[in-house]
PDB file of N, CA and C in Angstrom:
ATOM      1  N   MET A  30       0.852  -1.192   0.000  1.00 74.00           N
ATOM      2  CA  MET A  30       0.000   0.000   0.000  1.00 74.00           C
ATOM      3  C   MET A  30       0.884   1.236   0.000  1.00 74.00           C
ATOM      4  N   ARG A  31       0.539   2.172  -0.850  1.00 82.00           N
ATOM      5  CA  ARG A  31       1.293   3.406  -0.939  1.00 82.00           C
ATOM      6  C   ARG A  31       0.336   4.596  -0.892  1.00 82.00           C
ATOM      7  N   ASN A  32       0.868   5.726  -0.481  1.00 90.00           N
ATOM      8  CA  ASN A  32       0.118   6.983  -0.471  1.00 90.00           C
ATOM      9  C   ASN A  32      -1.210   6.868   0.265  1.00 90.00           C
ATOM     10  N   ILE A  33      -1.137   6.409   1.513  1.00 95.00           N
ATOM     11  CA  ILE A  33      -2.312   6.274   2.363  1.00 95.00           C
ATOM     12  C   ILE A  33      -2.639   7.655   2.944  1.00 95.00           C
ATOM     13  N   PRO A  34      -3.840   8.180   2.710  1.00 96.00           N
ATOM     14  CA  PRO A  34      -4.192   9.495   3.256  1.00 96.00           C
ATOM     15  C   PRO A  34      -4.071   9.497   4.783  1.00 96.00           C
ATOM     16  N   VAL A  35      -3.576  10.591   5.327  1.00 95.00           N
ATOM     17  CA  VAL A  35      -3.403  10.700   6.770  1.00 95.00           C
ATOM     18  C   VAL A  35      -4.011  12.023   7.248  1.00 95.00           C
ATOM     19  N   ASN A  36      -4.712  11.976   8.378  1.00 94.00           N
ATOM     20  CA  ASN A  36      -5.361  13.148   8.950  1.00 94.00           C
ATOM     21  C   ASN A  36      -4.529  13.619  10.143  1.00 94.00           C
ATOM     22  N   LEU A  37      -3.891  14.760  10.013  1.00 93.00           N
ATOM     23  CA  LEU A  37      -3.062  15.318  11.088  1.00 93.00           C
ATOM     24  C   LEU A  37      -3.726  16.532  11.740  1.00 93.00           C
ATOM     25  N   SER A  38      -5.047  16.646  11.618  1.00 89.00           N
ATOM     26  CA  SER A  38      -5.743  17.830  12.121  1.00 89.00           C
ATOM     27  C   SER A  38      -5.640  17.996  13.635  1.00 89.00           C
ATOM     28  N   GLY A  39      -5.414  16.930  14.385  1.00 88.00           N
ATOM     29  CA  GLY A  39      -5.288  17.031  15.841  1.00 88.00           C
ATOM     30  C   GLY A  39      -3.886  17.359  16.310  1.00 88.00           C
ATOM     31  N   TYR A  40      -2.991  17.654  15.367  1.00 94.00           N
ATOM     32  CA  TYR A  40      -1.587  17.910  15.700  1.00 94.00           C
ATOM     33  C   TYR A  40      -1.173  19.332  15.357  1.00 94.00           C
ATOM     34  N   LYS A  41      -0.303  19.877  16.192  1.00 95.00           N
ATOM     35  CA  LYS A  41       0.378  21.120  15.837  1.00 95.00           C
ATOM     36  C   LYS A  41       1.616  20.711  15.063  1.00 95.00           C
ATOM     37  N   LEU A  42       1.833  21.326  13.919  1.00 97.00           N
ATOM     38  CA  LEU A  42       3.014  21.061  13.107  1.00 97.00           C
ATOM     39  C   LEU A  42       3.871  22.317  13.097  1.00 97.00           C
ATOM     40  N   ILE A  43       5.084  22.194  13.611  1.00 96.00           N
ATOM     41  CA  ILE A  43       5.986  23.329  13.771  1.00 96.00           C
ATOM     42  C   ILE A  43       7.248  23.077  12.952  1.00 96.00           C
ATOM     43  N   VAL A  44       7.628  24.032  12.121  1.00 96.00           N
ATOM     44  CA  VAL A  44       8.818  23.889  11.283  1.00 96.00           C
ATOM     45  C   VAL A  44      10.073  23.856  12.157  1.00 96.00           C
ATOM     46  N   THR A  45      10.884  22.799  12.002  1.00 97.00           N
ATOM     47  CA  THR A  45      12.160  22.720  12.714  1.00 97.00           C
ATOM     48  C   THR A  45      13.338  22.930  11.753  1.00 97.00           C
ATOM     49  N   GLU A  46      13.141  22.650  10.471  1.00 95.00           N
ATOM     50  CA  GLU A  46      14.111  22.963   9.420  1.00 95.00           C
ATOM     51  C   GLU A  46      13.321  23.445   8.222  1.00 95.00           C
ATOM     52  N   ALA A  47      13.651  24.635   7.726  1.00 93.00           N
ATOM     53  CA  ALA A  47      12.929  25.238   6.612  1.00 93.00           C
ATOM     54  C   ALA A  47      12.965  24.336   5.375  1.00 93.00           C
ATOM     55  N   PRO A  48      11.954  24.438   4.514  1.00 94.00           N
ATOM     56  CA  PRO A  48      11.924  23.616   3.302  1.00 94.00           C
ATOM     57  C   PRO A  48      13.116  23.902   2.387  1.00 94.00           C
ATOM     58  N   VAL A  49      13.669  22.831   1.833  1.00 93.00           N
ATOM     59  CA  VAL A  49      14.773  22.937   0.867  1.00 93.00           C
ATOM     60  C   VAL A  49      14.519  21.919  -0.247  1.00 93.00           C
ATOM     61  N   MET A  50      15.212  22.121  -1.372  1.00 93.00           N
ATOM     62  CA  MET A  50      15.110  21.163  -2.454  1.00 93.00           C
ATOM     63  C   MET A  50      15.674  19.823  -1.979  1.00 93.00           C
ATOM     64  N   LYS A  51      14.997  18.741  -2.315  1.00 93.00           N
ATOM     65  CA  LYS A  51      15.410  17.403  -1.878  1.00 93.00           C
ATOM     66  C   LYS A  51      16.583  16.938  -2.745  1.00 93.00           C
ATOM     67  N   THR A  52      17.639  16.440  -2.087  1.00 90.00           N
ATOM     68  CA  THR A  52      18.811  15.938  -2.804  1.00 90.00           C
ATOM     69  C   THR A  52      19.208  14.574  -2.253  1.00 90.00           C
ATOM     70  N   ARG A  53      20.035  13.887  -3.021  1.00 87.00           N
ATOM     71  CA  ARG A  53      20.614  12.626  -2.558  1.00 87.00           C
ATOM     72  C   ARG A  53      22.022  12.544  -3.114  1.00 87.00           C
ATOM     73  N   LYS A  54      22.851  11.736  -2.459  1.00 83.00           N
ATOM     74  CA  LYS A  54      24.222  11.559  -2.914  1.00 83.00           C
ATOM     75  C   LYS A  54      24.240  10.725  -4.190  1.00 83.00           C
ATOM     76  N   THR A  55      25.155  11.057  -5.086  1.00 78.00           N
ATOM     77  CA  THR A  55      25.314  10.276  -6.301  1.00 78.00           C
ATOM     78  C   THR A  55      25.904   8.918  -5.943  1.00 78.00           C
ATOM     79  N   ASP A  56      25.891   8.000  -6.897  1.00 78.00           N
ATOM     80  CA  ASP A  56      26.388   6.645  -6.649  1.00 78.00           C
ATOM     81  C   ASP A  56      27.832   6.636  -6.166  1.00 78.00           C
ATOM     82  N   ASP A  57      28.638   7.586  -6.644  1.00 79.00           N
ATOM     83  CA  ASP A  57      30.034   7.628  -6.205  1.00 79.00           C
ATOM     84  C   ASP A  57      30.191   8.337  -4.857  1.00 79.00           C
ATOM     85  N   GLY A  58      29.102   8.928  -4.343  1.00 74.00           N
ATOM     86  CA  GLY A  58      29.120   9.559  -3.026  1.00 74.00           C
ATOM     87  C   GLY A  58      29.843  10.886  -2.966  1.00 74.00           C
ATOM     88  N   ARG A  59      30.238  11.439  -4.075  1.00 76.00           N
ATOM     89  CA  ARG A  59      31.015  12.684  -4.088  1.00 76.00           C
ATOM     90  C   ARG A  59      30.175  13.940  -4.241  1.00 76.00           C
ATOM     91  N   ALA A  60      29.007  13.806  -4.829  1.00 75.00           N
ATOM     92  CA  ALA A  60      28.181  14.985  -5.097  1.00 75.00           C
ATOM     93  C   ALA A  60      26.741  14.685  -4.722  1.00 75.00           C
ATOM     94  N   GLU A  61      25.921  15.732  -4.773  1.00 82.00           N
ATOM     95  CA  GLU A  61      24.507  15.574  -4.522  1.00 82.00           C
ATOM     96  C   GLU A  61      23.744  15.943  -5.779  1.00 82.00           C
ATOM     97  N   GLU A  62      22.651  15.231  -6.021  1.00 85.00           N
ATOM     98  CA  GLU A  62      21.806  15.549  -7.158  1.00 85.00           C
ATOM     99  C   GLU A  62      20.398  15.825  -6.666  1.00 85.00           C
ATOM    100  N   VAL A  63      19.670  16.659  -7.397  1.00 87.00           N
ATOM    101  CA  VAL A  63      18.309  17.010  -7.030  1.00 87.00           C
ATOM    102  C   VAL A  63      17.396  15.818  -7.310  1.00 87.00           C
ATOM    103  N   VAL A  64      16.519  15.522  -6.344  1.00 86.00           N
ATOM    104  CA  VAL A  64      15.549  14.442  -6.498  1.00 86.00           C
ATOM    105  C   VAL A  64      14.322  15.014  -7.205  1.00 86.00           C
ATOM    106  N   THR A  65      13.843  14.297  -8.237  1.00 86.00           N
ATOM    107  CA  THR A  65      12.674  14.745  -8.984  1.00 86.00           C
ATOM    108  C   THR A  65      11.612  13.648  -9.014  1.00 86.00           C
ATOM    109  N   ASP A  66      10.395  14.053  -9.398  1.00 87.00           N
ATOM    110  CA  ASP A  66       9.340  13.058  -9.580  1.00 87.00           C
ATOM    111  C   ASP A  66       9.467  12.446 -10.974  1.00 87.00           C
ATOM    112  N   ARG A  67       8.507  11.640 -11.376  1.00 87.00           N
ATOM    113  CA  ARG A  67       8.577  10.940 -12.666  1.00 87.00           C
ATOM    114  C   ARG A  67       8.564  11.890 -13.862  1.00 87.00           C
ATOM    115  N   GLU A  68       8.006  13.085 -13.670  1.00 89.00           N
ATOM    116  CA  GLU A  68       7.953  14.069 -14.752  1.00 89.00           C
ATOM    117  C   GLU A  68       9.164  15.003 -14.747  1.00 89.00           C
ATOM    118  N   GLY A  69      10.085  14.806 -13.809  1.00 89.00           N
ATOM    119  CA  GLY A  69      11.284  15.633 -13.744  1.00 89.00           C
ATOM    120  C   GLY A  69      11.141  16.901 -12.919  1.00 89.00           C
ATOM    121  N   VAL A  70      10.037  17.040 -12.176  1.00 89.00           N
ATOM    122  CA  VAL A  70       9.816  18.216 -11.333  1.00 89.00           C
ATOM    123  C   VAL A  70      10.521  18.006  -9.994  1.00 89.00           C
ATOM    124  N   ALA A  71      11.273  19.022  -9.552  1.00 91.00           N
ATOM    125  CA  ALA A  71      12.030  18.928  -8.294  1.00 91.00           C
ATOM    126  C   ALA A  71      11.098  18.743  -7.098  1.00 91.00           C
ATOM    127  N   LEU A  72      11.534  17.910  -6.147  1.00 95.00           N
ATOM    128  CA  LEU A  72      10.824  17.705  -4.891  1.00 95.00           C
ATOM    129  C   LEU A  72      11.501  18.522  -3.795  1.00 95.00           C
ATOM    130  N   PHE A  73      10.773  18.778  -2.731  1.00 95.00           N
ATOM    131  CA  PHE A  73      11.283  19.549  -1.597  1.00 95.00           C
ATOM    132  C   PHE A  73      11.100  18.723  -0.328  1.00 95.00           C
ATOM    133  N   VAL A  74      11.812  19.079   0.724  1.00 96.00           N
ATOM    134  CA  VAL A  74      11.682  18.382   2.000  1.00 96.00           C
ATOM    135  C   VAL A  74      11.675  19.418   3.119  1.00 96.00           C
ATOM    136  N   VAL A  75      10.835  19.156   4.139  1.00 96.00           N
ATOM    137  CA  VAL A  75      10.748  20.029   5.306  1.00 96.00           C
ATOM    138  C   VAL A  75      10.746  19.147   6.547  1.00 96.00           C
ATOM    139  N   SER A  76      11.375  19.616   7.617  1.00 97.00           N
ATOM    140  CA  SER A  76      11.343  18.905   8.902  1.00 97.00           C
ATOM    141  C   SER A  76      10.354  19.610   9.815  1.00 97.00           C
ATOM    142  N   LEU A  77       9.482  18.807  10.430  1.00 97.00           N
ATOM    143  CA  LEU A  77       8.438  19.339  11.294  1.00 97.00           C
ATOM    144  C   LEU A  77       8.428  18.620  12.633  1.00 97.00           C
ATOM    145  N   MET A  78       8.059  19.335  13.676  1.00 97.00           N
ATOM    146  CA  MET A  78       7.757  18.729  14.960  1.00 97.00           C
ATOM    147  C   MET A  78       6.245  18.568  14.988  1.00 97.00           C
ATOM    148  N   SER A  79       5.784  17.331  15.155  1.00 96.00           N
ATOM    149  CA  SER A  79       4.342  17.073  15.240  1.00 96.00           C
ATOM    150  C   SER A  79       4.015  16.762  16.695  1.00 96.00           C
ATOM    151  N   LYS A  80       3.015  17.472  17.214  1.00 94.00           N
ATOM    152  CA  LYS A  80       2.703  17.314  18.627  1.00 94.00           C
ATOM    153  C   LYS A  80       1.204  17.413  18.846  1.00 94.00           C
ATOM    154  N   ALA A  81       0.648  16.391  19.503  1.00 90.00           N
ATOM    155  CA  ALA A  81      -0.760  16.407  19.899  1.00 90.00           C
ATOM    156  C   ALA A  81      -0.841  16.904  21.341  1.00 90.00           C
ATOM    157  N   GLN A  82      -1.986  17.449  21.711  1.00 88.00           N
ATOM    158  CA  GLN A  82      -2.202  17.963  23.062  1.00 88.00           C
ATOM    159  C   GLN A  82      -1.889  16.889  24.097  1.00 88.00           C
ATOM    160  N   GLY A  83      -1.006  17.193  25.037  1.00 88.00           N
ATOM    161  CA  GLY A  83      -0.683  16.285  26.131  1.00 88.00           C
ATOM    162  C   GLY A  83       0.249  15.140  25.781  1.00 88.00           C
ATOM    163  N   GLU A  84       0.755  15.101  24.562  1.00 90.00           N
ATOM    164  CA  GLU A  84       1.657  14.032  24.154  1.00 90.00           C
ATOM    165  C   GLU A  84       3.054  14.574  23.858  1.00 90.00           C
ATOM    166  N   LYS A  85       4.019  13.678  23.869  1.00 91.00           N
ATOM    167  CA  LYS A  85       5.385  14.034  23.502  1.00 91.00           C
ATOM    168  C   LYS A  85       5.441  14.235  21.989  1.00 91.00           C
ATOM    169  N   GLY A  86       6.208  15.221  21.528  1.00 92.00           N
ATOM    170  CA  GLY A  86       6.314  15.510  20.106  1.00 92.00           C
ATOM    171  C   GLY A  86       7.228  14.540  19.376  1.00 92.00           C
ATOM    172  N   GLU A  87       7.082  14.496  18.063  1.00 94.00           N
ATOM    173  CA  GLU A  87       7.880  13.630  17.206  1.00 94.00           C
ATOM    174  C   GLU A  87       8.310  14.438  15.988  1.00 94.00           C
ATOM    175  N   GLU A  88       9.607  14.398  15.656  1.00 96.00           N
ATOM    176  CA  GLU A  88      10.070  15.100  14.463  1.00 96.00           C
ATOM    177  C   GLU A  88       9.874  14.203  13.250  1.00 96.00           C
ATOM    178  N   ILE A  89       9.310  14.771  12.188  1.00 96.00           N
ATOM    179  CA  ILE A  89       9.102  14.034  10.943  1.00 96.00           C
ATOM    180  C   ILE A  89       9.661  14.845   9.776  1.00 96.00           C
ATOM    181  N   LYS A  90      10.132  14.141   8.755  1.00 97.00           N
ATOM    182  CA  LYS A  90      10.541  14.783   7.509  1.00 97.00           C
ATOM    183  C   LYS A  90       9.457  14.493   6.491  1.00 97.00           C
ATOM    184  N   VAL A  91       9.053  15.520   5.765  1.00 97.00           N
ATOM    185  CA  VAL A  91       7.968  15.391   4.808  1.00 97.00           C
ATOM    186  C   VAL A  91       8.472  15.821   3.430  1.00 97.00           C
ATOM    187  N   THR A  92       8.269  14.950   2.429  1.00 96.00           N
ATOM    188  CA  THR A  92       8.587  15.303   1.052  1.00 96.00           C
ATOM    189  C   THR A  92       7.408  16.078   0.492  1.00 96.00           C
ATOM    190  N   LEU A  93       7.702  17.215  -0.141  1.00 96.00           N
ATOM    191  CA  LEU A  93       6.668  18.072  -0.720  1.00 96.00           C
ATOM    192  C   LEU A  93       6.767  17.998  -2.243  1.00 96.00           C
ATOM    193  N   THR A  94       5.622  17.855  -2.917  1.00 95.00           N
ATOM    194  CA  THR A  94       5.628  17.718  -4.375  1.00 95.00           C
ATOM    195  C   THR A  94       5.586  19.061  -5.096  1.00 95.00           C
ATOM    196  N   THR A  95       5.454  20.153  -4.349  1.00 93.00           N
ATOM    197  CA  THR A  95       5.490  21.498  -4.940  1.00 93.00           C
ATOM    198  C   THR A  95       6.405  22.382  -4.100  1.00 93.00           C
ATOM    199  N   ASP A  96       6.878  23.463  -4.713  1.00 92.00           N
ATOM    200  CA  ASP A  96       7.730  24.425  -4.012  1.00 92.00           C
ATOM    201  C   ASP A  96       6.875  25.196  -3.011  1.00 92.00           C
ATOM    202  N   PRO A  97       7.113  25.034  -1.711  1.00 91.00           N
ATOM    203  CA  PRO A  97       6.265  25.683  -0.714  1.00 91.00           C
ATOM    204  C   PRO A  97       6.416  27.204  -0.680  1.00 91.00           C
ATOM    205  N   THR A  98       7.480  27.736  -1.240  1.00 85.00           N
ATOM    206  CA  THR A  98       7.694  29.186  -1.218  1.00 85.00           C
ATOM    207  C   THR A  98       7.210  29.858  -2.504  1.00 85.00           C
ATOM    208  N   ALA A  99       6.657  29.100  -3.444  1.00 82.00           N
ATOM    209  CA  ALA A  99       6.221  29.643  -4.732  1.00 82.00           C
ATOM    210  C   ALA A  99       5.116  30.693  -4.573  1.00 82.00           C
ATOM    211  N   GLN A 100       4.306  30.586  -3.529  1.00 77.00           N
ATOM    212  CA  GLN A 100       3.222  31.535  -3.305  1.00 77.00           C
ATOM    213  C   GLN A 100       3.668  32.727  -2.456  1.00 77.00           C
ATOM    214  N   GLY A 101       4.961  32.815  -2.179  1.00 79.00           N
ATOM    215  CA  GLY A 101       5.489  33.931  -1.404  1.00 79.00           C
ATOM    216  C   GLY A 101       5.499  33.712   0.100  1.00 79.00           C
ATOM    217  N   ASP A 102       5.075  32.539   0.546  1.00 81.00           N
ATOM    218  CA  ASP A 102       5.082  32.241   1.979  1.00 81.00           C
ATOM    219  C   ASP A 102       6.502  31.927   2.432  1.00 81.00           C
ATOM    220  N   ASP A 103       6.832  32.352   3.648  1.00 85.00           N
ATOM    221  CA  ASP A 103       8.146  32.105   4.225  1.00 85.00           C
ATOM    222  C   ASP A 103       7.973  31.175   5.422  1.00 85.00           C
ATOM    223  N   PHE A 104       8.609  30.024   5.377  1.00 92.00           N
ATOM    224  CA  PHE A 104       8.466  29.031   6.433  1.00 92.00           C
ATOM    225  C   PHE A 104       9.767  28.945   7.221  1.00 92.00           C
ATOM    226  N   GLU A 105       9.844  29.702   8.303  1.00 92.00           N
ATOM    227  CA  GLU A 105      11.037  29.750   9.142  1.00 92.00           C
ATOM    228  C   GLU A 105      10.886  28.809  10.331  1.00 92.00           C
ATOM    229  N   PHE A 106      11.986  28.591  11.043  1.00 95.00           N
ATOM    230  CA  PHE A 106      11.982  27.797  12.269  1.00 95.00           C
ATOM    231  C   PHE A 106      10.896  28.331  13.201  1.00 95.00           C
ATOM    232  N   GLY A 107      10.060  27.444  13.705  1.00 93.00           N
ATOM    233  CA  GLY A 107       9.020  27.825  14.653  1.00 93.00           C
ATOM    234  C   GLY A 107       7.678  28.163  14.030  1.00 93.00           C
ATOM    235  N   SER A 108       7.592  28.242  12.698  1.00 94.00           N
ATOM    236  CA  SER A 108       6.325  28.559  12.039  1.00 94.00           C
ATOM    237  C   SER A 108       5.334  27.414  12.218  1.00 94.00           C
ATOM    238  N   LEU A 109       4.083  27.756  12.535  1.00 96.00           N
ATOM    239  CA  LEU A 109       3.011  26.759  12.574  1.00 96.00           C
ATOM    240  C   LEU A 109       2.501  26.571  11.154  1.00 96.00           C
ATOM    241  N   VAL A 110       2.365  25.305  10.733  1.00 96.00           N
ATOM    242  CA  VAL A 110       1.967  25.006   9.359  1.00 96.00           C
ATOM    243  C   VAL A 110       0.930  23.904   9.306  1.00 96.00           C
ATOM    244  N   GLU A 111       0.360  23.721   8.123  1.00 95.00           N
ATOM    245  CA  GLU A 111      -0.571  22.642   7.844  1.00 95.00           C
ATOM    246  C   GLU A 111      -0.124  21.978   6.547  1.00 95.00           C
ATOM    247  N   LEU A 112      -0.226  20.655   6.495  1.00 96.00           N
ATOM    248  CA  LEU A 112       0.120  19.924   5.281  1.00 96.00           C
ATOM    249  C   LEU A 112      -1.109  19.814   4.389  1.00 96.00           C
ATOM    250  N   ILE A 113      -0.912  19.984   3.091  1.00 95.00           N
ATOM    251  CA  ILE A 113      -1.979  19.857   2.107  1.00 95.00           C
ATOM    252  C   ILE A 113      -1.850  18.478   1.458  1.00 95.00           C
ATOM    253  N   GLY A 114      -2.904  17.678   1.535  1.00 96.00           N
ATOM    254  CA  GLY A 114      -2.906  16.368   0.900  1.00 96.00           C
ATOM    255  C   GLY A 114      -1.865  15.416   1.466  1.00 96.00           C
ATOM    256  N   ALA A 115      -1.761  15.323   2.773  1.00 97.00           N
ATOM    257  CA  ALA A 115      -0.741  14.487   3.423  1.00 97.00           C
ATOM    258  C   ALA A 115      -1.027  12.999   3.248  1.00 97.00           C
ATOM    259  N   THR A 116       0.035  12.230   2.979  1.00 97.00           N
ATOM    260  CA  THR A 116      -0.051  10.774   2.861  1.00 97.00           C
ATOM    261  C   THR A 116       1.156  10.141   3.549  1.00 97.00           C
ATOM    262  N   VAL A 117       1.049   8.854   3.834  1.00 97.00           N
ATOM    263  CA  VAL A 117       2.185   8.071   4.322  1.00 97.00           C
ATOM    264  C   VAL A 117       2.311   6.828   3.451  1.00 97.00           C
ATOM    265  N   SER A 118       3.543   6.350   3.305  1.00 96.00           N
ATOM    266  CA  SER A 118       3.813   5.120   2.559  1.00 96.00           C
ATOM    267  C   SER A 118       4.801   4.284   3.354  1.00 96.00           C
ATOM    268  N   PRO A 119       4.480   3.024   3.617  1.00 96.00           N
ATOM    269  CA  PRO A 119       5.437   2.149   4.305  1.00 96.00           C
ATOM    270  C   PRO A 119       6.567   1.762   3.350  1.00 96.00           C
ATOM    271  N   TYR A 120       7.749   1.531   3.925  1.00 94.00           N
ATOM    272  CA  TYR A 120       8.877   1.066   3.119  1.00 94.00           C
ATOM    273  C   TYR A 120       9.678   0.041   3.901  1.00 94.00           C
ATOM    274  N   SER A 121      10.434  -0.767   3.171  1.00 95.00           N
ATOM    275  CA  SER A 121      11.326  -1.747   3.766  1.00 95.00           C
ATOM    276  C   SER A 121      12.376  -2.108   2.727  1.00 95.00           C
ATOM    277  N   PHE A 122      13.657  -2.069   3.133  1.00 94.00           N
ATOM    278  CA  PHE A 122      14.741  -2.417   2.222  1.00 94.00           C
ATOM    279  C   PHE A 122      15.944  -2.911   3.009  1.00 94.00           C
ATOM    280  N   LYS A 123      16.859  -3.555   2.338  1.00 94.00           N
ATOM    281  CA  LYS A 123      18.114  -3.986   2.963  1.00 94.00           C
ATOM    282  C   LYS A 123      19.175  -2.935   2.667  1.00 94.00           C
ATOM    283  N   ASN A 124      19.887  -2.509   3.712  1.00 90.00           N
ATOM    284  CA  ASN A 124      20.948  -1.524   3.525  1.00 90.00           C
ATOM    285  C   ASN A 124      22.254  -2.211   3.114  1.00 90.00           C
ATOM    286  N   ASP A 125      23.329  -1.425   2.999  1.00 87.00           N
ATOM    287  CA  ASP A 125      24.628  -1.945   2.559  1.00 87.00           C
ATOM    288  C   ASP A 125      25.199  -3.023   3.481  1.00 87.00           C
ATOM    289  N   ARG A 126      24.761  -3.029   4.743  1.00 92.00           N
ATOM    290  CA  ARG A 126      25.258  -4.020   5.706  1.00 92.00           C
ATOM    291  C   ARG A 126      24.353  -5.242   5.800  1.00 92.00           C
ATOM    292  N   GLY A 127      23.330  -5.310   4.929  1.00 93.00           N
ATOM    293  CA  GLY A 127      22.431  -6.455   4.928  1.00 93.00           C
ATOM    294  C   GLY A 127      21.326  -6.379   5.964  1.00 93.00           C
ATOM    295  N   GLU A 128      21.197  -5.245   6.653  1.00 95.00           N
ATOM    296  CA  GLU A 128      20.165  -5.066   7.662  1.00 95.00           C
ATOM    297  C   GLU A 128      18.873  -4.600   6.988  1.00 95.00           C
ATOM    298  N   THR A 129      17.743  -5.068   7.485  1.00 96.00           N
ATOM    299  CA  THR A 129      16.461  -4.610   6.969  1.00 96.00           C
ATOM    300  C   THR A 129      16.073  -3.320   7.676  1.00 96.00           C
ATOM    301  N   VAL A 130      15.762  -2.294   6.887  1.00 95.00           N
ATOM    302  CA  VAL A 130      15.334  -0.993   7.394  1.00 95.00           C
ATOM    303  C   VAL A 130      13.878  -0.808   6.984  1.00 95.00           C
ATOM    304  N   SER A 131      13.016  -0.501   7.950  1.00 96.00           N
ATOM    305  CA  SER A 131      11.590  -0.324   7.671  1.00 96.00           C
ATOM    306  C   SER A 131      11.083   0.944   8.335  1.00 96.00           C
ATOM    307  N   GLY A 132      10.012   1.485   7.813  1.00 95.00           N
ATOM    308  CA  GLY A 132       9.411   2.667   8.399  1.00 95.00           C
ATOM    309  C   GLY A 132       8.286   3.184   7.538  1.00 95.00           C
ATOM    310  N   ILE A 133       7.915   4.447   7.760  1.00 95.00           N
ATOM    311  CA  ILE A 133       6.931   5.109   6.914  1.00 95.00           C
ATOM    312  C   ILE A 133       7.517   6.423   6.425  1.00 95.00           C
ATOM    313  N   ALA A 134       7.147   6.794   5.210  1.00 96.00           N
ATOM    314  CA  ALA A 134       7.593   8.055   4.623  1.00 96.00           C
ATOM    315  C   ALA A 134       6.386   8.977   4.485  1.00 96.00           C
ATOM    316  N   PHE A 135       6.545  10.216   4.941  1.00 97.00           N
ATOM    317  CA  PHE A 135       5.485  11.221   4.826  1.00 97.00           C
ATOM    318  C   PHE A 135       5.669  11.998   3.533  1.00 97.00           C
ATOM    319  N   LYS A 136       4.548  12.310   2.884  1.00 97.00           N
ATOM    320  CA  LYS A 136       4.564  13.099   1.658  1.00 97.00           C
ATOM    321  C   LYS A 136       3.348  14.000   1.682  1.00 97.00           C
ATOM    322  N   ALA A 137       3.443  15.183   1.041  1.00 97.00           N
ATOM    323  CA  ALA A 137       2.306  16.088   0.957  1.00 97.00           C
ATOM    324  C   ALA A 137       2.401  16.881  -0.342  1.00 97.00           C
ATOM    325  N   GLN A 138       1.241  17.339  -0.812  1.00 95.00           N
ATOM    326  CA  GLN A 138       1.214  18.158  -2.016  1.00 95.00           C
ATOM    327  C   GLN A 138       1.756  19.547  -1.745  1.00 95.00           C
ATOM    328  N   GLY A 139       1.629  20.022  -0.521  1.00 93.00           N
ATOM    329  CA  GLY A 139       2.103  21.361  -0.198  1.00 93.00           C
ATOM    330  C   GLY A 139       2.074  21.657   1.288  1.00 93.00           C
ATOM    331  N   LEU A 140       2.389  22.894   1.576  1.00 94.00           N
ATOM    332  CA  LEU A 140       2.532  23.376   2.940  1.00 94.00           C
ATOM    333  C   LEU A 140       1.890  24.751   2.993  1.00 94.00           C
ATOM    334  N   LYS A 141       1.121  25.021   4.048  1.00 93.00           N
ATOM    335  CA  LYS A 141       0.563  26.373   4.177  1.00 93.00           C
ATOM    336  C   LYS A 141       0.657  26.834   5.623  1.00 93.00           C
ATOM    337  N   PRO A 142       0.833  28.142   5.802  1.00 94.00           N
ATOM    338  CA  PRO A 142       0.937  28.679   7.169  1.00 94.00           C
ATOM    339  C   PRO A 142      -0.413  28.592   7.895  1.00 94.00           C
ATOM    340  N   VAL A 143      -0.356  28.444   9.200  1.00 92.00           N
ATOM    341  CA  VAL A 143      -1.552  28.440  10.047  1.00 92.00           C
ATOM    342  C   VAL A 143      -1.639  29.801  10.716  1.00 92.00           C
ATOM    343  N   GLY A 144      -2.834  30.390  10.678  1.00 78.00           N
ATOM    344  CA  GLY A 144      -3.042  31.686  11.333  1.00 78.00           C
ATOM    345  C   GLY A 144      -2.625  32.755  10.475  1.00 78.00           C
TER     346      GLY A 144
END
């Protein structure tokens, strides 16, 4: 199952690292390349602290399919935000040491300021 819709309306989402273009290391590990979708459009990533009332917070990284600053919004450390079209996808793979790594990846169509 991929791209499972997720409802985060009961959570405060606070920017801990401003959105940046998503990159990954090249196969030789010497440089970074921009990560794009299937159509070649650049993806972005933002780090958020998600916290529900009375619970301990959790930092999550969210891949964004659009440039969050394209509408002129500025997302600085501490900004309260809302995810547009948020989804999660489970993953599992073997790393270079043969260990199985599993988890969920957050993705959203965009980001908008709250208030």
